[in-house]
Short mmCIF file of C-alpha atoms in Angstrom, two decimals:
data_model
loop_
_atom_site.label_atom_id
_atom_site.label_comp_id
_atom_site.label_asym_id
_atom_site.label_seq_id
_atom_site.Cartn_x
_atom_site.Cartn_y
_atom_site.Cartn_z
CA UNK A 1 24.95 -30.79 -67.14
CA UNK A 2 24.65 -32.80 -70.36
CA UNK A 3 24.72 -30.70 -73.53
CA UNK A 4 22.54 -30.93 -76.63
CA UNK A 5 23.38 -29.16 -79.91
CA UNK A 6 20.69 -29.23 -82.60
CA UNK A 7 20.67 -27.64 -86.05
CA UNK A 8 18.25 -27.01 -88.88
CA UNK A 9 19.48 -26.46 -92.44
CA UNK A 10 20.23 -22.86 -93.26
CA UNK A 11 17.54 -21.83 -95.70
CA UNK A 12 17.72 -20.05 -99.02
CA UNK A 13 14.62 -17.88 -98.71
CA UNK A 14 13.57 -16.94 -102.24
CA UNK A 15 10.19 -15.87 -100.92
CA UNK A 16 7.72 -16.73 -98.17
CA UNK A 17 8.26 -20.03 -96.39
CA UNK A 18 5.45 -22.56 -96.76
CA UNK A 19 4.47 -24.94 -93.96
CA UNK A 20 6.84 -27.63 -95.21
CA UNK A 21 9.84 -25.40 -94.61
CA UNK A 22 8.45 -24.24 -91.29
CA UNK A 23 8.02 -27.86 -90.21
CA UNK A 24 11.77 -28.46 -90.05
CA UNK A 25 12.31 -25.60 -87.64
CA UNK A 26 9.22 -26.38 -85.53
CA UNK A 27 10.55 -29.92 -85.19
CA UNK A 28 13.97 -28.71 -84.07
CA UNK A 29 12.46 -26.19 -81.67
CA UNK A 30 10.24 -28.89 -80.12
CA UNK A 31 13.02 -31.38 -79.47
CA UNK A 32 15.24 -28.60 -78.16
CA UNK A 33 12.50 -27.49 -75.70
CA UNK A 34 12.01 -31.09 -74.66
CA UNK A 35 15.70 -31.56 -73.93
CA UNK A 36 15.83 -28.27 -72.02
CA UNK A 37 12.80 -29.34 -69.97
CA UNK A 38 14.70 -32.54 -69.12
CA UNK A 39 17.64 -30.51 -67.79
CA UNK A 40 19.99 -30.40 -70.78
CA UNK A 41 22.22 -27.45 -71.67
CA UNK A 42 20.87 -26.82 -75.17
CA UNK A 43 21.98 -24.84 -78.21
CA UNK A 44 19.89 -24.49 -81.37
CA UNK A 45 21.17 -23.11 -84.67
CA UNK A 46 19.27 -21.92 -87.72
CA UNK A 47 19.92 -19.28 -90.35
CA UNK A 48 20.02 -18.37 -94.04
CA UNK A 49 22.18 -19.55 -96.94
CA UNK A 50 22.98 -16.34 -98.79
CA UNK A 51 25.46 -17.09 -101.60
CA UNK A 52 25.30 -18.54 -105.10
CA UNK A 53 24.33 -17.87 -108.69
CA UNK A 54 20.64 -18.29 -107.92
CA UNK A 55 20.66 -15.39 -105.46
CA UNK A 56 22.72 -13.20 -107.78
CA UNK A 57 20.21 -13.83 -110.59
CA UNK A 58 17.07 -13.27 -108.47
CA UNK A 59 18.47 -10.05 -106.99
CA UNK A 60 19.23 -8.70 -110.47
CA UNK A 61 15.71 -9.56 -111.65
CA UNK A 62 14.33 -7.44 -108.77
CA UNK A 63 16.70 -4.53 -109.40
CA UNK A 64 18.61 -5.08 -106.15
CA UNK A 65 22.12 -5.93 -105.13
CA UNK A 66 22.56 -9.47 -103.82
CA UNK A 67 23.26 -8.07 -100.34
CA UNK A 68 20.06 -6.02 -100.35
CA UNK A 69 18.12 -9.08 -101.42
CA UNK A 70 19.53 -11.40 -98.74
CA UNK A 71 19.09 -8.72 -96.05
CA UNK A 72 15.38 -8.63 -96.84
CA UNK A 73 15.13 -12.42 -96.92
CA UNK A 74 16.95 -12.85 -93.59
CA UNK A 75 14.57 -10.37 -91.94
CA UNK A 76 11.60 -12.24 -93.37
CA UNK A 77 12.92 -15.52 -91.95
CA UNK A 78 13.55 -14.02 -88.52
CA UNK A 79 10.08 -12.46 -88.48
CA UNK A 80 8.50 -15.84 -89.21
CA UNK A 81 10.49 -17.63 -86.50
CA UNK A 82 9.46 -14.91 -84.05
CA UNK A 83 5.80 -15.40 -85.01
CA UNK A 84 6.18 -19.16 -84.50
CA UNK A 85 8.04 -18.71 -81.19
CA UNK A 86 11.14 -20.52 -82.44
CA UNK A 87 13.64 -20.39 -79.59
CA UNK A 88 16.94 -20.56 -81.49
CA UNK A 89 20.21 -19.53 -79.85
CA UNK A 90 21.94 -18.26 -82.96
CA UNK A 91 20.82 -17.23 -86.45
CA UNK A 92 23.74 -17.51 -88.82
CA UNK A 93 23.98 -15.73 -92.15
CA UNK A 94 26.63 -16.99 -94.55
CA UNK A 95 27.46 -13.41 -95.54
CA UNK A 96 28.86 -12.82 -92.04
CA UNK A 97 32.56 -11.84 -92.20
CA UNK A 98 33.60 -14.47 -89.64
CA UNK A 99 31.87 -17.23 -91.60
CA UNK A 100 33.45 -16.12 -94.87
CA UNK A 101 36.92 -16.03 -93.32
CA UNK A 102 36.50 -19.49 -91.79
CA UNK A 103 35.29 -20.98 -95.10
CA UNK A 104 38.33 -19.56 -96.89
CA UNK A 105 40.62 -21.12 -94.28
CA UNK A 106 38.86 -24.49 -94.56
CA UNK A 107 39.23 -24.40 -98.36
CA UNK A 108 42.96 -23.61 -98.13
CA UNK A 109 43.40 -26.42 -95.60
CA UNK A 110 41.80 -28.91 -98.00
CA UNK A 111 43.94 -27.55 -100.84
CA UNK A 112 47.20 -27.89 -98.92
CA UNK A 113 46.21 -31.35 -97.72
CA UNK A 114 45.67 -32.52 -101.29
CA UNK A 115 41.93 -33.11 -100.88
CA UNK A 116 41.18 -30.35 -103.38
CA UNK A 117 42.77 -30.11 -106.87
CA UNK A 118 42.25 -27.90 -109.92
CA UNK A 119 40.74 -29.21 -113.14
CA UNK A 120 38.03 -28.49 -115.67
CA UNK A 121 34.39 -29.38 -115.26
CA UNK A 122 31.76 -30.11 -117.86
CA UNK A 123 28.34 -31.22 -116.74
CA UNK A 124 24.65 -30.54 -116.56
CA UNK A 125 24.01 -27.73 -114.10
CA UNK A 126 20.74 -27.02 -112.26
CA UNK A 127 20.78 -23.41 -111.11
CA UNK A 128 17.92 -23.68 -108.53
CA UNK A 129 19.69 -26.61 -106.84
CA UNK A 130 23.20 -25.17 -107.38
CA UNK A 131 24.26 -28.66 -108.44
CA UNK A 132 26.01 -30.40 -111.32
CA UNK A 133 24.79 -33.77 -112.60
CA UNK A 134 26.13 -36.36 -115.00
CA UNK A 135 24.06 -37.38 -118.02
CA UNK A 136 23.08 -40.65 -116.36
CA UNK A 137 21.83 -38.89 -113.22
CA UNK A 138 19.31 -36.78 -115.13
CA UNK A 139 15.67 -37.88 -115.18
CA UNK A 140 14.06 -37.34 -118.58
CA UNK A 141 16.83 -34.88 -119.29
CA UNK A 142 16.00 -32.76 -116.24
CA UNK A 143 17.28 -32.24 -112.70
CA UNK A 144 16.69 -35.42 -110.63
CA UNK A 145 16.03 -33.35 -107.49
CA UNK A 146 13.65 -30.60 -108.59
CA UNK A 147 12.62 -31.60 -112.13
CA UNK A 148 13.68 -28.29 -113.67
CA UNK A 149 15.68 -27.68 -116.84
CA UNK A 150 19.46 -28.12 -116.69
CA UNK A 151 22.18 -26.44 -118.73
CA UNK A 152 25.39 -27.97 -120.09
CA UNK A 153 28.28 -25.94 -118.65
CA UNK A 154 32.05 -26.13 -118.89
CA UNK A 155 34.50 -24.14 -116.75
CA UNK A 156 37.77 -24.29 -114.86
CA UNK A 157 37.09 -25.53 -111.36
CA UNK A 158 38.52 -27.01 -108.20
CA UNK A 159 37.41 -30.49 -107.17
CA UNK A 160 37.18 -32.26 -103.83
CA UNK A 161 38.52 -35.81 -103.93
CA UNK A 162 35.42 -37.68 -102.74
CA UNK A 163 36.76 -41.06 -103.89
CA UNK A 164 39.53 -40.84 -101.28
CA UNK A 165 36.95 -41.04 -98.46
CA UNK A 166 34.36 -43.41 -99.94
CA UNK A 167 35.45 -46.53 -98.06
CA UNK A 168 35.88 -44.60 -94.84
CA UNK A 169 32.34 -43.26 -95.16
CA UNK A 170 30.88 -46.71 -95.80
CA UNK A 171 32.74 -48.08 -92.80
CA UNK A 172 31.35 -45.25 -90.66
CA UNK A 173 27.83 -46.07 -91.84
CA UNK A 174 28.34 -49.70 -90.78
CA UNK A 175 29.82 -48.89 -87.39
CA UNK A 176 27.21 -46.23 -86.54
CA UNK A 177 23.79 -47.68 -87.44
CA UNK A 178 21.95 -44.81 -85.71
CA UNK A 179 23.81 -42.08 -87.60
CA UNK A 180 21.15 -41.72 -90.31
CA UNK A 181 17.46 -41.72 -89.45
CA UNK A 182 15.34 -43.28 -90.92
CA UNK A 183 17.73 -46.10 -91.79
CA UNK A 184 16.40 -46.54 -95.32
CA UNK A 185 17.96 -43.18 -96.22
CA UNK A 186 21.39 -44.75 -95.72
CA UNK A 187 20.50 -47.54 -98.14
CA UNK A 188 19.32 -44.88 -100.59
CA UNK A 189 22.65 -43.04 -100.42
CA UNK A 190 24.66 -46.24 -100.91
CA UNK A 191 22.60 -47.64 -103.79
CA UNK A 192 21.92 -44.39 -105.66
CA UNK A 193 25.15 -42.45 -105.21
CA UNK A 194 28.01 -44.42 -103.67
CA UNK A 195 27.84 -47.87 -105.32
CA UNK A 196 27.52 -46.47 -108.88
CA UNK A 197 30.78 -44.60 -108.20
CA UNK A 198 31.05 -41.43 -106.15
CA UNK A 199 32.25 -38.64 -108.43
CA UNK A 200 34.69 -36.02 -107.18
CA UNK A 201 32.78 -32.89 -106.24
CA UNK A 202 33.16 -29.59 -108.09
CA UNK A 203 33.72 -27.06 -105.30
CA UNK A 204 34.25 -23.75 -107.13
CA UNK A 205 32.64 -21.72 -109.89
CA UNK A 206 33.96 -18.93 -112.12
CA UNK A 207 30.79 -17.94 -114.00
CA UNK A 208 29.42 -15.64 -111.27
CA UNK A 209 30.77 -13.46 -108.44
CA UNK A 210 28.28 -13.65 -105.53
CA UNK A 211 30.02 -15.94 -103.10
CA UNK A 212 33.13 -16.47 -101.01
CA UNK A 213 36.29 -16.10 -103.07
CA UNK A 214 39.08 -18.66 -102.91
CA UNK A 215 41.82 -16.89 -100.96
CA UNK A 216 44.67 -18.14 -103.16
CA UNK A 217 42.80 -17.90 -106.49
CA UNK A 218 40.26 -15.08 -106.36
CA UNK A 219 38.62 -15.70 -109.74
CA UNK A 220 37.03 -18.79 -108.17
CA UNK A 221 33.95 -18.64 -105.96
CA UNK A 222 33.59 -21.45 -103.42
CA UNK A 223 30.75 -23.85 -104.21
CA UNK A 224 27.66 -22.96 -102.23
CA UNK A 225 27.38 -26.36 -100.54
CA UNK A 226 30.92 -26.33 -99.19
CA UNK A 227 30.19 -22.80 -98.00
CA UNK A 228 26.76 -23.59 -96.54
CA UNK A 229 27.48 -26.91 -94.82
CA UNK A 230 30.35 -25.51 -92.78
CA UNK A 231 27.97 -23.06 -91.07
CA UNK A 232 27.32 -25.73 -88.43
CA UNK A 233 30.96 -25.30 -87.39
CA UNK A 234 31.56 -21.61 -88.02
CA UNK A 235 28.48 -20.54 -86.01
CA UNK A 236 30.19 -22.05 -82.97
CA UNK A 237 33.48 -20.26 -83.64
CA UNK A 238 35.44 -22.96 -85.49
CA UNK A 239 38.89 -21.64 -86.64
CA UNK A 240 38.18 -18.38 -84.77
CA UNK A 241 39.85 -16.85 -81.70
CA UNK A 242 36.71 -17.36 -79.61
CA UNK A 243 35.91 -21.04 -80.13
CA UNK A 244 34.49 -21.85 -76.69
CA UNK A 245 31.08 -22.75 -78.12
CA UNK A 246 32.71 -25.09 -80.61
CA UNK A 247 34.70 -26.84 -77.91
CA UNK A 248 31.57 -27.13 -75.77
CA UNK A 249 28.92 -28.25 -78.28
CA UNK A 250 30.58 -30.01 -81.22
CA UNK A 251 29.79 -32.65 -82.40
CA UNK A 252 26.14 -31.88 -83.01
CA UNK A 253 23.78 -34.24 -81.22
CA UNK A 254 21.08 -33.94 -83.88
CA UNK A 255 20.86 -32.33 -87.30
CA UNK A 256 17.42 -32.16 -88.94
CA UNK A 257 17.07 -31.82 -92.70
CA UNK A 258 14.49 -32.33 -95.45
CA UNK A 259 14.84 -35.19 -97.93
CA UNK A 260 15.63 -32.80 -100.80
CA UNK A 261 19.06 -32.06 -99.31
CA UNK A 262 19.80 -35.53 -97.97
CA UNK A 263 22.69 -36.26 -100.35
CA UNK A 264 24.59 -33.15 -99.35
CA UNK A 265 24.26 -33.88 -95.63
CA UNK A 266 24.65 -37.64 -95.66
CA UNK A 267 27.58 -37.90 -98.11
CA UNK A 268 29.40 -34.59 -98.66
CA UNK A 269 29.05 -33.28 -95.11
CA UNK A 270 30.49 -36.38 -93.34
CA UNK A 271 33.35 -36.48 -95.85
CA UNK A 272 34.21 -32.81 -95.27
CA UNK A 273 34.30 -33.50 -91.52
CA UNK A 274 36.50 -36.54 -92.01
CA UNK A 275 38.89 -34.43 -94.08
CA UNK A 276 38.96 -31.87 -91.24
CA UNK A 277 39.64 -34.67 -88.72
CA UNK A 278 36.51 -33.67 -86.81
CA UNK A 279 33.92 -35.96 -85.20
CA UNK A 280 30.70 -36.43 -87.14
CA UNK A 281 27.24 -35.47 -85.84
CA UNK A 282 25.75 -38.14 -83.63
CA UNK A 283 22.54 -38.32 -85.62
CA UNK A 284 21.01 -36.83 -88.77
CA UNK A 285 17.23 -36.99 -89.15
CA UNK A 286 15.89 -36.77 -92.70
CA UNK A 287 12.20 -35.89 -92.75
CA UNK A 288 9.89 -36.12 -95.72
CA UNK A 289 7.65 -33.48 -97.26
CA UNK A 290 4.21 -32.08 -96.64
CA UNK A 291 2.37 -32.82 -99.87
CA UNK A 292 -0.99 -31.77 -101.22
CA UNK A 293 -3.51 -34.14 -102.76
CA UNK A 294 -2.37 -33.00 -106.21
CA UNK A 295 1.36 -33.29 -105.44
CA UNK A 296 3.93 -30.78 -104.22
CA UNK A 297 2.94 -27.29 -103.13
CA UNK A 298 3.19 -24.85 -106.01
CA UNK A 299 2.06 -21.27 -106.57
CA UNK A 300 1.06 -22.19 -110.13
CA UNK A 301 -1.26 -24.89 -108.77
CA UNK A 302 -2.72 -22.52 -106.18
CA UNK A 303 -2.12 -24.99 -103.36
CA UNK A 304 0.51 -23.34 -101.16
CA UNK A 305 -0.17 -23.11 -97.43
CA UNK A 306 1.76 -20.46 -95.51
CA UNK A 307 2.24 -20.76 -91.74
CA UNK A 308 1.37 -17.08 -91.15
CA UNK A 309 -2.18 -17.68 -92.37
CA UNK A 310 -2.71 -20.63 -90.04
CA UNK A 311 -1.14 -18.92 -87.02
CA UNK A 312 -3.06 -15.67 -87.44
CA UNK A 313 -6.42 -17.44 -87.92
CA UNK A 314 -6.13 -20.49 -85.63
CA UNK A 315 -3.29 -19.71 -83.23
CA UNK A 316 0.32 -20.79 -82.94
CA UNK A 317 -0.26 -23.93 -80.90
CA UNK A 318 -2.92 -25.32 -83.20
CA UNK A 319 -0.55 -24.85 -86.13
CA UNK A 320 2.37 -26.47 -84.34
CA UNK A 321 0.17 -29.32 -83.14
CA UNK A 322 -1.00 -30.10 -86.65
CA UNK A 323 2.53 -30.06 -88.11
CA UNK A 324 3.87 -32.39 -85.43
CA UNK A 325 0.89 -34.73 -85.30
CA UNK A 326 0.31 -35.16 -89.02
CA UNK A 327 3.90 -35.91 -90.05
CA UNK A 328 4.50 -39.69 -89.79
CA UNK A 329 8.09 -40.82 -89.26
CA UNK A 330 9.86 -41.43 -92.56
CA UNK A 331 6.83 -40.73 -94.75
CA UNK A 332 5.32 -37.82 -96.64
CA UNK A 333 2.37 -36.09 -95.01
CA UNK A 334 -0.71 -34.89 -96.87
CA UNK A 335 -2.22 -31.52 -95.98
CA UNK A 336 -5.91 -30.94 -96.53
CA UNK A 337 -8.05 -28.13 -95.09
CA UNK A 338 -10.50 -30.79 -93.91
CA UNK A 339 -7.85 -32.61 -91.86
CA UNK A 340 -6.62 -29.38 -90.29
CA UNK A 341 -10.10 -28.25 -89.22
CA UNK A 342 -11.08 -31.72 -87.98
CA UNK A 343 -7.91 -32.05 -85.90
CA UNK A 344 -8.63 -28.63 -84.39
CA UNK A 345 -12.23 -29.46 -83.52
CA UNK A 346 -11.80 -33.03 -82.31
CA UNK A 347 -8.29 -33.23 -80.83
CA UNK A 348 -7.89 -29.74 -79.44
CA UNK A 349 -11.41 -28.51 -78.77
CA UNK A 350 -13.28 -31.72 -77.91
CA UNK A 351 -10.58 -33.87 -76.32
CA UNK A 352 -8.24 -31.45 -74.54
CA UNK A 353 -10.34 -28.30 -74.26
CA UNK A 354 -13.43 -30.07 -72.93
CA UNK A 355 -11.41 -32.11 -70.44
CA UNK A 356 -10.05 -28.90 -68.96
CA UNK A 357 -13.42 -27.11 -69.01
CA UNK A 358 -15.28 -30.00 -67.39
CA UNK A 359 -12.65 -30.45 -64.69
CA UNK A 360 -12.54 -26.79 -63.74
CA UNK A 361 -16.33 -26.56 -63.79
CA UNK A 362 -16.70 -29.51 -61.43
CA UNK A 363 -14.00 -28.35 -59.01
CA UNK A 364 -15.71 -24.98 -58.81
CA UNK A 365 -19.19 -26.47 -58.50
CA UNK A 366 -18.46 -29.16 -55.95
CA UNK A 367 -15.55 -27.67 -53.96
CA UNK A 368 -15.74 -23.92 -54.45
CA UNK A 369 -12.62 -23.97 -56.63
CA UNK A 370 -10.40 -25.63 -54.02
CA UNK A 371 -8.71 -28.76 -55.35
CA UNK A 372 -9.05 -31.63 -52.84
CA UNK A 373 -5.84 -33.15 -51.55
CA UNK A 374 -4.62 -36.28 -53.29
CA UNK A 375 -5.07 -39.32 -51.02
CA UNK A 376 -3.85 -42.09 -53.29
CA UNK A 377 -5.83 -44.68 -55.19
CA UNK A 378 -9.11 -45.52 -53.52
CA UNK A 379 -10.48 -47.86 -56.20
CA UNK A 380 -9.58 -49.78 -59.38
CA UNK A 381 -10.57 -46.91 -61.69
CA UNK A 382 -8.10 -44.57 -59.96
CA UNK A 383 -5.41 -47.23 -60.29
CA UNK A 384 -6.12 -47.76 -63.98
CA UNK A 385 -5.87 -44.01 -64.67
CA UNK A 386 -2.57 -43.69 -62.81
CA UNK A 387 -1.14 -46.76 -64.55
CA UNK A 388 -2.16 -45.41 -67.96
CA UNK A 389 -0.52 -42.06 -67.20
CA UNK A 390 2.73 -43.74 -66.11
CA UNK A 391 2.74 -45.99 -69.16
CA UNK A 392 2.06 -43.13 -71.58
CA UNK A 393 4.79 -40.96 -70.01
CA UNK A 394 7.30 -43.75 -70.64
CA UNK A 395 5.96 -44.20 -74.16
CA UNK A 396 6.20 -40.45 -74.79
CA UNK A 397 9.82 -40.31 -73.65
CA UNK A 398 10.80 -43.27 -75.84
CA UNK A 399 9.11 -41.70 -78.85
CA UNK A 400 10.84 -38.36 -78.30
CA UNK A 401 14.24 -40.00 -77.98
CA UNK A 402 13.56 -42.10 -81.10
CA UNK A 403 12.47 -38.92 -82.97
CA UNK A 404 8.96 -40.30 -83.54
CA UNK A 405 7.27 -36.99 -82.84
CA UNK A 406 3.82 -37.83 -84.16
CA UNK A 407 3.77 -40.91 -81.93
CA UNK A 408 4.89 -38.79 -78.97
CA UNK A 409 1.86 -36.52 -79.48
CA UNK A 410 -0.32 -39.63 -79.68
CA UNK A 411 1.05 -40.78 -76.32
CA UNK A 412 -0.08 -37.51 -74.71
CA UNK A 413 -3.51 -37.81 -76.29
CA UNK A 414 -3.69 -41.34 -74.92
CA UNK A 415 -3.63 -39.77 -71.44
CA UNK A 416 -6.26 -37.20 -72.43
CA UNK A 417 -8.52 -39.91 -73.85
CA UNK A 418 -8.18 -42.02 -70.70
CA UNK A 419 -8.99 -39.03 -68.49
CA UNK A 420 -12.15 -38.30 -70.47
CA UNK A 421 -13.17 -41.94 -70.11
CA UNK A 422 -12.36 -41.73 -66.36
CA UNK A 423 -14.96 -38.97 -65.99
CA UNK A 424 -17.62 -41.15 -67.61
CA UNK A 425 -16.63 -44.13 -65.45
CA UNK A 426 -16.66 -42.25 -62.14
CA UNK A 427 -19.69 -40.03 -62.91
CA UNK A 428 -18.82 -37.18 -60.48
CA UNK A 429 -22.34 -35.71 -60.81
CA UNK A 430 -23.76 -38.93 -59.38
CA UNK A 431 -21.18 -39.03 -56.57
CA UNK A 432 -22.15 -35.45 -55.65
CA UNK A 433 -25.86 -36.33 -55.46
CA UNK A 434 -25.09 -39.38 -53.32
CA UNK A 435 -22.80 -37.28 -51.10
CA UNK A 436 -19.90 -39.68 -51.59
CA UNK A 437 -17.41 -36.97 -50.72
CA UNK A 438 -14.29 -39.11 -50.44
CA UNK A 439 -14.76 -40.63 -53.90
CA UNK A 440 -15.62 -37.25 -55.41
CA UNK A 441 -12.49 -35.71 -53.88
CA UNK A 442 -10.40 -38.51 -55.37
CA UNK A 443 -11.88 -37.95 -58.83
CA UNK A 444 -11.18 -34.21 -58.76
CA UNK A 445 -7.63 -34.58 -57.47
CA UNK A 446 -6.93 -37.25 -60.10
CA UNK A 447 -8.28 -35.09 -62.93
CA UNK A 448 -6.34 -31.99 -61.90
CA UNK A 449 -3.14 -33.99 -61.52
CA UNK A 450 -3.61 -35.64 -64.91
CA UNK A 451 -4.14 -32.27 -66.57
CA UNK A 452 -1.02 -30.90 -64.86
CA UNK A 453 0.99 -33.79 -66.29
CA UNK A 454 -0.52 -33.23 -69.75
CA UNK A 455 0.39 -29.54 -69.57
CA UNK A 456 4.03 -30.39 -68.82
CA UNK A 457 4.22 -33.03 -71.56
CA UNK A 458 2.82 -30.73 -74.27
CA UNK A 459 5.01 -27.78 -73.28
CA UNK A 460 7.76 -28.43 -75.87
CA UNK A 461 5.19 -28.51 -78.67
CA UNK A 462 2.47 -26.14 -77.39
CA UNK A 463 3.95 -23.67 -74.94
CA UNK A 464 1.02 -21.24 -74.88
CA UNK A 465 -1.55 -23.98 -74.25
CA UNK A 466 0.62 -25.52 -71.54
CA UNK A 467 0.82 -22.20 -69.70
CA UNK A 468 -2.91 -21.59 -70.01
CA UNK A 469 -3.77 -25.01 -68.57
CA UNK A 470 -1.41 -24.58 -65.63
CA UNK A 471 -2.74 -21.10 -64.96
CA UNK A 472 -6.38 -22.22 -65.01
CA UNK A 473 -5.52 -25.07 -62.62
CA UNK A 474 -4.02 -22.56 -60.21
CA UNK A 475 -0.52 -24.03 -60.59
CA UNK A 476 1.80 -21.05 -60.35
CA UNK A 477 4.85 -22.33 -58.50
CA UNK A 478 7.70 -23.18 -60.86
CA UNK A 479 8.54 -26.26 -58.80
CA UNK A 480 5.19 -27.78 -59.77
CA UNK A 481 5.94 -27.25 -63.47
CA UNK A 482 9.22 -29.16 -63.54
CA UNK A 483 9.41 -32.30 -65.61
CA UNK A 484 10.58 -34.62 -62.85
CA UNK A 485 7.42 -33.93 -60.84
CA UNK A 486 5.36 -36.01 -63.26
CA UNK A 487 7.20 -39.18 -62.24
CA UNK A 488 5.19 -39.53 -59.03
CA UNK A 489 1.44 -39.11 -59.34
CA UNK A 490 -0.32 -36.71 -57.01
CA UNK A 491 2.49 -34.65 -55.51
CA UNK A 492 1.21 -31.19 -56.30
CA UNK A 493 -2.59 -31.10 -56.13
CA UNK A 494 -2.86 -30.00 -52.51
CA UNK A 495 -3.69 -26.41 -51.57
CA UNK A 496 -4.57 -25.43 -55.13
CA UNK A 497 -7.38 -23.14 -56.17
CA UNK A 498 -8.46 -23.18 -59.79
CA UNK A 499 -9.65 -19.96 -61.36
CA UNK A 500 -13.35 -19.33 -61.05
CA UNK A 501 -14.15 -19.41 -64.74
CA UNK A 502 -11.47 -19.83 -67.39
CA UNK A 503 -11.79 -18.90 -71.04
CA UNK A 504 -11.91 -22.02 -73.27
CA UNK A 505 -8.42 -22.63 -74.66
CA UNK A 506 -9.87 -23.74 -78.03
CA UNK A 507 -13.20 -22.62 -79.49
CA UNK A 508 -15.02 -24.97 -81.84
CA UNK A 509 -14.79 -23.98 -85.50
CA UNK A 510 -17.54 -23.92 -88.09
CA UNK A 511 -16.02 -26.68 -90.23
CA UNK A 512 -17.51 -25.73 -93.60
CA UNK A 513 -16.70 -22.06 -93.19
CA UNK A 514 -13.08 -22.66 -92.14
CA UNK A 515 -12.40 -25.28 -94.82
CA UNK A 516 -13.58 -22.79 -97.43
CA UNK A 517 -11.46 -20.05 -95.85
CA UNK A 518 -8.28 -22.13 -96.07
CA UNK A 519 -8.99 -23.16 -99.65
CA UNK A 520 -9.44 -19.53 -100.68
CA UNK A 521 -6.24 -18.49 -98.90
CA UNK A 522 -4.31 -21.22 -100.71
CA UNK A 523 -5.24 -19.64 -104.04
CA UNK A 524 -4.03 -16.13 -103.16
#
């Protein structure tokens, strides 16, 4: 069985996660479910980044120890992933003893190898980003990543010799064109960071205590990014007695990150792996941000959208659908309450919900709930529907493999749209009046089979909706829910009985009322 190891970044949760942060993990969960549906042996990793000056400072401000603070934050993260049905295999916390021990060993290995040396560092430090910058990297005298104030700091530190690996990294980029997705991110790294001269990286601090101590020099705390990035290895047991997961799953097949941490993952992370003589991840996907009309989400602007609010009001699947559908590949997405409500009403309620309701209603009305046996294509309209389904399945698979998730959702809705048009073209109500039983049977079997295929295709993104559709169609056998069954149209519609009257899977929203509700919630 082919394996598939996927990771999200480990998050520093300073408070509630907004939908932009949740998007990364929903994305990873969706592709992991897709791969599992296709028969892969999958492993998904997420977790929390729990060290650094920022955490020490925030904990002190709240009258807590750093450990108390990160314990609360880790629970909050786990609670959110449970609410959003995130199916991770392991949740790593960088305060775990086995992670700390492994990081210390990795640091000592680099030190003995000559990749790390001691010196003195002076530079502009951004505490929220835990990052030093040179004067030329600042933008208007502020952090180039987050725009916050920076502070000139000077301290004894250890450095990682990045220059030693620069040419090797560039060569790897050239020889592995699919390594970084989208490709323009690679160009960004080369032009903005590597060509101007890659500075050696400061990898320890002495001005705070909350972190992993250097084993051979305990006044130094290991830089949070060297600590955090290695979680992708240590979670699998790297350097530990039980390293079976590491042997089985490394290298990662896909790592998903947001654009704000691209530099760390596309430059520092590959270099650390090269220094460890380990294979690099096969692919790193850098996604953009969910923006608001007035820029980034900010509590001060009153424009933050939290996933809990959307899930509790509109359901998990509607929330996941919106995140996946509205995020174009390689571009920022814009969230508006109007778009969310419209997508719910038109895509979910009108297109998918009505297709299911109409189909079930007609099967019950014309055939007492018994789905007629599939007898192949009996006319051109049947053929066109089947050909569209086959074409869209292929399109969906290509989009999923290419990590174009919004396009993959579009491919599914292409099937739904064609099925709705098929009803209008065949006019089952007219066939029933004219007693054209054979044609009516064909229409019903085609509609049920199309909905079954749709239910299987949406399962990675919308598990609850998928299960509800299959249940209302009377499809209970696991064999009829397997992915490979969609490759041949009409295999499973015989001897089915749909439920007599199913509850609508999506109820139409009052647009004005719900838009106002979301706007008010954003201000809280």
